[in-house]
Amino acid sequence: MLPAGTLRSEGLCPLTPEEAAIMLAALGLKRTTRIYLAGARIYGGISRMVALTSLFPNLVTKEDLLSSKEIEPFKNFSSQ
């Protein structure tokens, strides 16, 4: 397995929430844009999301869209 730094320098890692916020802002997205977050836990926890949620407060997750009953079959699948 390659070290994370090597993977990152080769562009093989996803953007961090901070990098995503900068990129979306640079693309001209408005603060009112709804952002749909697909995934599970963010590496580094909720504190890593501060930059993204402060620039784009309309962040929506699958937990926001589905009831607990609807999401139950997908509970063990982070990307579904």
PDB file of N, CA and C in Angstrom:
ATOM      1  N   MET A   1       0.848  -1.177   0.000  1.00  0.00           N
ATOM      2  CA  MET A   1       0.000   0.000   0.000  1.00  0.00           C
ATOM      3  C   MET A   1       0.895   1.243   0.000  1.00  0.00           C
ATOM      4  N   LEU A   2       0.553   2.183  -0.848  1.00  0.00           N
ATOM      5  CA  LEU A   2       1.317   3.422  -0.934  1.00  0.00           C
ATOM      6  C   LEU A   2       0.954   4.359   0.206  1.00  0.00           C
ATOM      7  N   PRO A   3       1.924   5.139   0.666  1.00  0.00           N
ATOM      8  CA  PRO A   3       1.618   6.136   1.710  1.00  0.00           C
ATOM      9  C   PRO A   3       0.603   7.159   1.205  1.00  0.00           C
ATOM     10  N   ALA A   4      -0.191   7.682   2.120  1.00  0.00           N
ATOM     11  CA  ALA A   4      -1.236   8.657   1.757  1.00  0.00           C
ATOM     12  C   ALA A   4      -0.654   9.858   1.025  1.00  0.00           C
ATOM     13  N   GLY A   5       0.518  10.314   1.442  1.00  0.00           N
ATOM     14  CA  GLY A   5       1.146  11.466   0.791  1.00  0.00           C
ATOM     15  C   GLY A   5       1.443  11.211  -0.674  1.00  0.00           C
ATOM     16  N   THR A   6       1.877   9.994  -0.984  1.00  0.00           N
ATOM     17  CA  THR A   6       2.157   9.623  -2.373  1.00  0.00           C
ATOM     18  C   THR A   6       0.868   9.589  -3.183  1.00  0.00           C
ATOM     19  N   LEU A   7      -0.147   8.948  -2.636  1.00  0.00           N
ATOM     20  CA  LEU A   7      -1.442   8.892  -3.326  1.00  0.00           C
ATOM     21  C   LEU A   7      -1.980  10.290  -3.585  1.00  0.00           C
ATOM     22  N   ARG A   8      -1.871  11.143  -2.580  1.00  0.00           N
ATOM     23  CA  ARG A   8      -2.398  12.501  -2.684  1.00  0.00           C
ATOM     24  C   ARG A   8      -1.653  13.294  -3.752  1.00  0.00           C
ATOM     25  N   SER A   9      -0.330  13.168  -3.781  1.00  0.00           N
ATOM     26  CA  SER A   9       0.458  13.922  -4.759  1.00  0.00           C
ATOM     27  C   SER A   9       0.181  13.469  -6.192  1.00  0.00           C
ATOM     28  N   GLU A  10      -0.320  12.246  -6.346  1.00  0.00           N
ATOM     29  CA  GLU A  10      -0.656  11.729  -7.670  1.00  0.00           C
ATOM     30  C   GLU A  10      -2.135  11.947  -8.016  1.00  0.00           C
ATOM     31  N   GLY A  11      -2.851  12.655  -7.160  1.00  0.00           N
ATOM     32  CA  GLY A  11      -4.252  12.960  -7.423  1.00  0.00           C
ATOM     33  C   GLY A  11      -5.189  11.788  -7.232  1.00  0.00           C
ATOM     34  N   LEU A  12      -4.793  10.835  -6.401  1.00  0.00           N
ATOM     35  CA  LEU A  12      -5.593   9.628  -6.206  1.00  0.00           C
ATOM     36  C   LEU A  12      -6.434   9.652  -4.938  1.00  0.00           C
ATOM     37  N   CYS A  13      -6.503  10.776  -4.278  1.00  0.00           N
ATOM     38  CA  CYS A  13      -7.328  10.916  -3.074  1.00  0.00           C
ATOM     39  C   CYS A  13      -8.440  11.920  -3.363  1.00  0.00           C
ATOM     40  N   PRO A  14      -9.603  11.737  -2.745  1.00  0.00           N
ATOM     41  CA  PRO A  14     -10.674  12.727  -2.938  1.00  0.00           C
ATOM     42  C   PRO A  14     -10.301  14.057  -2.293  1.00  0.00           C
ATOM     43  N   LEU A  15     -10.990  15.095  -2.705  1.00  0.00           N
ATOM     44  CA  LEU A  15     -10.772  16.408  -2.097  1.00  0.00           C
ATOM     45  C   LEU A  15     -11.198  16.387  -0.639  1.00  0.00           C
ATOM     46  N   THR A  16     -10.518  17.179   0.174  1.00  0.00           N
ATOM     47  CA  THR A  16     -10.961  17.366   1.553  1.00  0.00           C
ATOM     48  C   THR A  16     -12.169  18.299   1.516  1.00  0.00           C
ATOM     49  N   PRO A  17     -12.948  18.352   2.588  1.00  0.00           N
ATOM     50  CA  PRO A  17     -14.065  19.304   2.612  1.00  0.00           C
ATOM     51  C   PRO A  17     -13.603  20.744   2.387  1.00  0.00           C
ATOM     52  N   GLU A  18     -12.438  21.099   2.936  1.00  0.00           N
ATOM     53  CA  GLU A  18     -11.908  22.453   2.748  1.00  0.00           C
ATOM     54  C   GLU A  18     -11.602  22.713   1.278  1.00  0.00           C
ATOM     55  N   GLU A  19     -10.953  21.745   0.627  1.00  0.00           N
ATOM     56  CA  GLU A  19     -10.621  21.891  -0.791  1.00  0.00           C
ATOM     57  C   GLU A  19     -11.878  21.945  -1.650  1.00  0.00           C
ATOM     58  N   ALA A  20     -12.865  21.139  -1.307  1.00  0.00           N
ATOM     59  CA  ALA A  20     -14.126  21.149  -2.049  1.00  0.00           C
ATOM     60  C   ALA A  20     -14.798  22.514  -1.933  1.00  0.00           C
ATOM     61  N   ALA A  21     -14.781  23.099  -0.741  1.00  0.00           N
ATOM     62  CA  ALA A  21     -15.386  24.419  -0.533  1.00  0.00           C
ATOM     63  C   ALA A  21     -14.700  25.470  -1.394  1.00  0.00           C
ATOM     64  N   ILE A  22     -13.376  25.442  -1.419  1.00  0.00           N
ATOM     65  CA  ILE A  22     -12.619  26.410  -2.221  1.00  0.00           C
ATOM     66  C   ILE A  22     -12.931  26.230  -3.706  1.00  0.00           C
ATOM     67  N   MET A  23     -12.960  24.984  -4.164  1.00  0.00           N
ATOM     68  CA  MET A  23     -13.224  24.712  -5.572  1.00  0.00           C
ATOM     69  C   MET A  23     -14.632  25.167  -5.971  1.00  0.00           C
ATOM     70  N   LEU A  24     -15.628  24.828  -5.153  1.00  0.00           N
ATOM     71  CA  LEU A  24     -17.009  25.207  -5.466  1.00  0.00           C
ATOM     72  C   LEU A  24     -17.180  26.723  -5.470  1.00  0.00           C
ATOM     73  N   ALA A  25     -16.543  27.393  -4.519  1.00  0.00           N
ATOM     74  CA  ALA A  25     -16.609  28.858  -4.478  1.00  0.00           C
ATOM     75  C   ALA A  25     -15.919  29.455  -5.707  1.00  0.00           C
ATOM     76  N   ALA A  26     -14.779  28.885  -6.091  1.00  0.00           N
ATOM     77  CA  ALA A  26     -14.052  29.377  -7.264  1.00  0.00           C
ATOM     78  C   ALA A  26     -14.854  29.175  -8.549  1.00  0.00           C
ATOM     79  N   LEU A  27     -15.675  28.140  -8.575  1.00  0.00           N
ATOM     80  CA  LEU A  27     -16.534  27.892  -9.734  1.00  0.00           C
ATOM     81  C   LEU A  27     -17.737  28.829  -9.773  1.00  0.00           C
ATOM     82  N   GLY A  28     -17.906  29.614  -8.706  1.00  0.00           N
ATOM     83  CA  GLY A  28     -18.971  30.604  -8.682  1.00  0.00           C
ATOM     84  C   GLY A  28     -20.291  30.136  -8.099  1.00  0.00           C
ATOM     85  N   LEU A  29     -20.291  28.996  -7.423  1.00  0.00           N
ATOM     86  CA  LEU A  29     -21.533  28.545  -6.800  1.00  0.00           C
ATOM     87  C   LEU A  29     -21.956  29.534  -5.724  1.00  0.00           C
ATOM     88  N   LYS A  30     -23.244  29.783  -5.643  1.00  0.00           N
ATOM     89  CA  LYS A  30     -23.773  30.717  -4.653  1.00  0.00           C
ATOM     90  C   LYS A  30     -23.896  30.044  -3.296  1.00  0.00           C
ATOM     91  N   ARG A  31     -23.890  30.847  -2.261  1.00  0.00           N
ATOM     92  CA  ARG A  31     -24.037  30.360  -0.886  1.00  0.00           C
ATOM     93  C   ARG A  31     -25.340  29.581  -0.700  1.00  0.00           C
ATOM     94  N   THR A  32     -26.339  29.915  -1.490  1.00  0.00           N
ATOM     95  CA  THR A  32     -27.647  29.261  -1.370  1.00  0.00           C
ATOM     96  C   THR A  32     -27.726  27.928  -2.122  1.00  0.00           C
ATOM     97  N   THR A  33     -26.654  27.553  -2.813  1.00  0.00           N
ATOM     98  CA  THR A  33     -26.640  26.290  -3.557  1.00  0.00           C
ATOM     99  C   THR A  33     -26.792  25.117  -2.599  1.00  0.00           C
ATOM    100  N   ARG A  34     -27.649  24.189  -2.955  1.00  0.00           N
ATOM    101  CA  ARG A  34     -27.817  22.978  -2.148  1.00  0.00           C
ATOM    102  C   ARG A  34     -26.738  21.978  -2.564  1.00  0.00           C
ATOM    103  N   ILE A  35     -25.978  21.498  -1.592  1.00  0.00           N
ATOM    104  CA  ILE A  35     -24.903  20.534  -1.825  1.00  0.00           C
ATOM    105  C   ILE A  35     -25.343  19.194  -1.248  1.00  0.00           C
ATOM    106  N   TYR A  36     -25.302  18.157  -2.074  1.00  0.00           N
ATOM    107  CA  TYR A  36     -25.660  16.808  -1.625  1.00  0.00           C
ATOM    108  C   TYR A  36     -24.378  16.046  -1.313  1.00  0.00           C
ATOM    109  N   LEU A  37     -24.240  15.647  -0.075  1.00  0.00           N
ATOM    110  CA  LEU A  37     -23.053  14.929   0.378  1.00  0.00           C
ATOM    111  C   LEU A  37     -23.331  13.434   0.322  1.00  0.00           C
ATOM    112  N   ALA A  38     -22.600  12.739  -0.530  1.00  0.00           N
ATOM    113  CA  ALA A  38     -22.738  11.282  -0.640  1.00  0.00           C
ATOM    114  C   ALA A  38     -21.533  10.652   0.035  1.00  0.00           C
ATOM    115  N   GLY A  39     -21.775   9.893   1.038  1.00  0.00           N
ATOM    116  CA  GLY A  39     -20.675   9.244   1.733  1.00  0.00           C
ATOM    117  C   GLY A  39     -21.022   9.004   3.181  1.00  0.00           C
ATOM    118  N   ALA A  40     -20.029   8.578   3.885  1.00  0.00           N
ATOM    119  CA  ALA A  40     -20.230   8.250   5.300  1.00  0.00           C
ATOM    120  C   ALA A  40     -19.458   9.242   6.155  1.00  0.00           C
ATOM    121  N   ARG A  41     -18.699   8.710   7.067  1.00  0.00           N
ATOM    122  CA  ARG A  41     -17.936   9.570   7.968  1.00  0.00           C
ATOM    123  C   ARG A  41     -16.835  10.323   7.220  1.00  0.00           C
ATOM    124  N   ILE A  42     -16.639  11.542   7.591  1.00  0.00           N
ATOM    125  CA  ILE A  42     -15.588  12.366   7.009  1.00  0.00           C
ATOM    126  C   ILE A  42     -14.320  12.156   7.821  1.00  0.00           C
ATOM    127  N   TYR A  43     -13.211  11.895   7.133  1.00  0.00           N
ATOM    128  CA  TYR A  43     -11.938  11.733   7.826  1.00  0.00           C
ATOM    129  C   TYR A  43     -11.629  13.014   8.593  1.00  0.00           C
ATOM    130  N   GLY A  44     -11.378  12.881   9.867  1.00  0.00           N
ATOM    131  CA  GLY A  44     -11.105  14.038  10.705  1.00  0.00           C
ATOM    132  C   GLY A  44     -12.330  14.546  11.450  1.00  0.00           C
ATOM    133  N   GLY A  45     -13.489  13.972  11.147  1.00  0.00           N
ATOM    134  CA  GLY A  45     -14.695  14.316  11.884  1.00  0.00           C
ATOM    135  C   GLY A  45     -15.371  15.590  11.423  1.00  0.00           C
ATOM    136  N   ILE A  46     -16.344  15.984  12.197  1.00  0.00           N
ATOM    137  CA  ILE A  46     -17.202  17.125  11.863  1.00  0.00           C
ATOM    138  C   ILE A  46     -16.419  18.436  11.778  1.00  0.00           C
ATOM    139  N   SER A  47     -15.322  18.540  12.514  1.00  0.00           N
ATOM    140  CA  SER A  47     -14.537  19.778  12.482  1.00  0.00           C
ATOM    141  C   SER A  47     -13.971  20.043  11.087  1.00  0.00           C
ATOM    142  N   ARG A  48     -13.768  18.996  10.295  1.00  0.00           N
ATOM    143  CA  ARG A  48     -13.263  19.155   8.928  1.00  0.00           C
ATOM    144  C   ARG A  48     -14.320  19.757   8.010  1.00  0.00           C
ATOM    145  N   MET A  49     -15.583  19.720   8.417  1.00  0.00           N
ATOM    146  CA  MET A  49     -16.684  20.201   7.581  1.00  0.00           C
ATOM    147  C   MET A  49     -16.962  21.689   7.751  1.00  0.00           C
ATOM    148  N   VAL A  50     -16.301  22.334   8.701  1.00  0.00           N
ATOM    149  CA  VAL A  50     -16.603  23.733   9.026  1.00  0.00           C
ATOM    150  C   VAL A  50     -16.474  24.643   7.806  1.00  0.00           C
ATOM    151  N   ALA A  51     -15.397  24.519   7.060  1.00  0.00           N
ATOM    152  CA  ALA A  51     -15.198  25.390   5.892  1.00  0.00           C
ATOM    153  C   ALA A  51     -16.307  25.196   4.863  1.00  0.00           C
ATOM    154  N   LEU A  52     -16.656  23.952   4.615  1.00  0.00           N
ATOM    155  CA  LEU A  52     -17.694  23.662   3.617  1.00  0.00           C
ATOM    156  C   LEU A  52     -19.065  24.143   4.079  1.00  0.00           C
ATOM    157  N   THR A  53     -19.425  23.848   5.319  1.00  0.00           N
ATOM    158  CA  THR A  53     -20.756  24.241   5.803  1.00  0.00           C
ATOM    159  C   THR A  53     -20.865  25.745   6.037  1.00  0.00           C
ATOM    160  N   SER A  54     -19.751  26.413   6.289  1.00  0.00           N
ATOM    161  CA  SER A  54     -19.840  27.867   6.467  1.00  0.00           C
ATOM    162  C   SER A  54     -20.028  28.569   5.120  1.00  0.00           C
ATOM    163  N   LEU A  55     -19.417  28.041   4.062  1.00  0.00           N
ATOM    164  CA  LEU A  55     -19.602  28.632   2.737  1.00  0.00           C
ATOM    165  C   LEU A  55     -20.892  28.170   2.066  1.00  0.00           C
ATOM    166  N   PHE A  56     -21.281  26.927   2.338  1.00  0.00           N
ATOM    167  CA  PHE A  56     -22.469  26.336   1.722  1.00  0.00           C
ATOM    168  C   PHE A  56     -23.318  25.669   2.806  1.00  0.00           C
ATOM    169  N   PRO A  57     -24.135  26.461   3.512  1.00  0.00           N
ATOM    170  CA  PRO A  57     -24.893  25.922   4.647  1.00  0.00           C
ATOM    171  C   PRO A  57     -26.020  24.962   4.258  1.00  0.00           C
ATOM    172  N   ASN A  58     -26.400  24.931   2.985  1.00  0.00           N
ATOM    173  CA  ASN A  58     -27.472  24.028   2.550  1.00  0.00           C
ATOM    174  C   ASN A  58     -26.905  22.662   2.176  1.00  0.00           C
ATOM    175  N   LEU A  59     -26.235  22.040   3.112  1.00  0.00           N
ATOM    176  CA  LEU A  59     -25.631  20.727   2.913  1.00  0.00           C
ATOM    177  C   LEU A  59     -26.646  19.653   3.277  1.00  0.00           C
ATOM    178  N   VAL A  60     -26.861  18.708   2.376  1.00  0.00           N
ATOM    179  CA  VAL A  60     -27.876  17.675   2.567  1.00  0.00           C
ATOM    180  C   VAL A  60     -27.206  16.306   2.526  1.00  0.00           C
ATOM    181  N   THR A  61     -27.574  15.433   3.464  1.00  0.00           N
ATOM    182  CA  THR A  61     -27.067  14.063   3.486  1.00  0.00           C
ATOM    183  C   THR A  61     -28.222  13.096   3.271  1.00  0.00           C
ATOM    184  N   LYS A  62     -27.887  11.839   3.059  1.00  0.00           N
ATOM    185  CA  LYS A  62     -28.947  10.830   2.886  1.00  0.00           C
ATOM    186  C   LYS A  62     -29.795  10.721   4.143  1.00  0.00           C
ATOM    187  N   GLU A  63     -29.200  10.983   5.301  1.00  0.00           N
ATOM    188  CA  GLU A  63     -29.968  10.952   6.550  1.00  0.00           C
ATOM    189  C   GLU A  63     -30.998  12.071   6.603  1.00  0.00           C
ATOM    190  N   ASP A  64     -30.716  13.170   5.912  1.00  0.00           N
ATOM    191  CA  ASP A  64     -31.674  14.276   5.841  1.00  0.00           C
ATOM    192  C   ASP A  64     -32.852  13.945   4.922  1.00  0.00           C
ATOM    193  N   LEU A  65     -32.598  13.117   3.924  1.00  0.00           N
ATOM    194  CA  LEU A  65     -33.604  12.836   2.902  1.00  0.00           C
ATOM    195  C   LEU A  65     -34.493  11.638   3.202  1.00  0.00           C
ATOM    196  N   LEU A  66     -33.977  10.693   3.997  1.00  0.00           N
ATOM    197  CA  LEU A  66     -34.699   9.445   4.247  1.00  0.00           C
ATOM    198  C   LEU A  66     -35.076   9.299   5.707  1.00  0.00           C
ATOM    199  N   SER A  67     -36.171   8.615   5.945  1.00  0.00           N
ATOM    200  CA  SER A  67     -36.541   8.289   7.327  1.00  0.00           C
ATOM    201  C   SER A  67     -35.617   7.169   7.806  1.00  0.00           C
ATOM    202  N   SER A  68     -35.577   6.943   9.106  1.00  0.00           N
ATOM    203  CA  SER A  68     -34.728   5.876   9.645  1.00  0.00           C
ATOM    204  C   SER A  68     -35.142   4.514   9.094  1.00  0.00           C
ATOM    205  N   LYS A  69     -36.421   4.332   8.837  1.00  0.00           N
ATOM    206  CA  LYS A  69     -36.905   3.069   8.265  1.00  0.00           C
ATOM    207  C   LYS A  69     -36.417   2.900   6.824  1.00  0.00           C
ATOM    208  N   GLU A  70     -36.434   3.987   6.064  1.00  0.00           N
ATOM    209  CA  GLU A  70     -35.994   3.927   4.670  1.00  0.00           C
ATOM    210  C   GLU A  70     -34.489   3.696   4.540  1.00  0.00           C
ATOM    211  N   ILE A  71     -33.743   4.237   5.474  1.00  0.00           N
ATOM    212  CA  ILE A  71     -32.282   4.141   5.390  1.00  0.00           C
ATOM    213  C   ILE A  71     -31.729   2.845   5.990  1.00  0.00           C
ATOM    214  N   GLU A  72     -32.517   2.152   6.770  1.00  0.00           N
ATOM    215  CA  GLU A  72     -32.073   0.929   7.458  1.00  0.00           C
ATOM    216  C   GLU A  72     -31.387  -0.090   6.543  1.00  0.00           C
ATOM    217  N   PRO A  73     -31.941  -0.417   5.368  1.00  0.00           N
ATOM    218  CA  PRO A  73     -31.281  -1.413   4.509  1.00  0.00           C
ATOM    219  C   PRO A  73     -29.879  -0.997   4.044  1.00  0.00           C
ATOM    220  N   PHE A  74     -29.587   0.296   4.107  1.00  0.00           N
ATOM    221  CA  PHE A  74     -28.307   0.807   3.621  1.00  0.00           C
ATOM    222  C   PHE A  74     -27.332   1.147   4.746  1.00  0.00           C
ATOM    223  N   LYS A  75     -27.705   0.872   5.963  1.00  0.00           N
ATOM    224  CA  LYS A  75     -26.940   1.306   7.130  1.00  0.00           C
ATOM    225  C   LYS A  75     -25.476   0.867   7.099  1.00  0.00           C
ATOM    226  N   ASN A  76     -25.193  -0.316   6.598  1.00  0.00           N
ATOM    227  CA  ASN A  76     -23.823  -0.824   6.590  1.00  0.00           C
ATOM    228  C   ASN A  76     -23.071  -0.529   5.299  1.00  0.00           C
ATOM    229  N   PHE A  77     -23.646   0.302   4.434  1.00  0.00           N
ATOM    230  CA  PHE A  77     -23.016   0.639   3.169  1.00  0.00           C
ATOM    231  C   PHE A  77     -22.780   2.142   3.119  1.00  0.00           C
ATOM    232  N   SER A  78     -21.537   2.561   3.287  1.00  0.00           N
ATOM    233  CA  SER A  78     -21.239   3.983   3.413  1.00  0.00           C
ATOM    234  C   SER A  78     -21.530   4.785   2.157  1.00  0.00           C
ATOM    235  N   SER A  79     -21.416   4.191   0.987  1.00  0.00           N
ATOM    236  CA  SER A  79     -21.571   4.970  -0.235  1.00  0.00           C
ATOM    237  C   SER A  79     -22.894   4.729  -0.949  1.00  0.00           C
ATOM    238  N   GLN A  80     -23.868   4.152  -0.275  1.00  0.00           N
ATOM    239  CA  GLN A  80     -25.137   3.878  -0.955  1.00  0.00           C
ATOM    240  C   GLN A  80     -26.265   4.681  -0.364  1.00  0.00           C
TER     241      GLN A  80
END
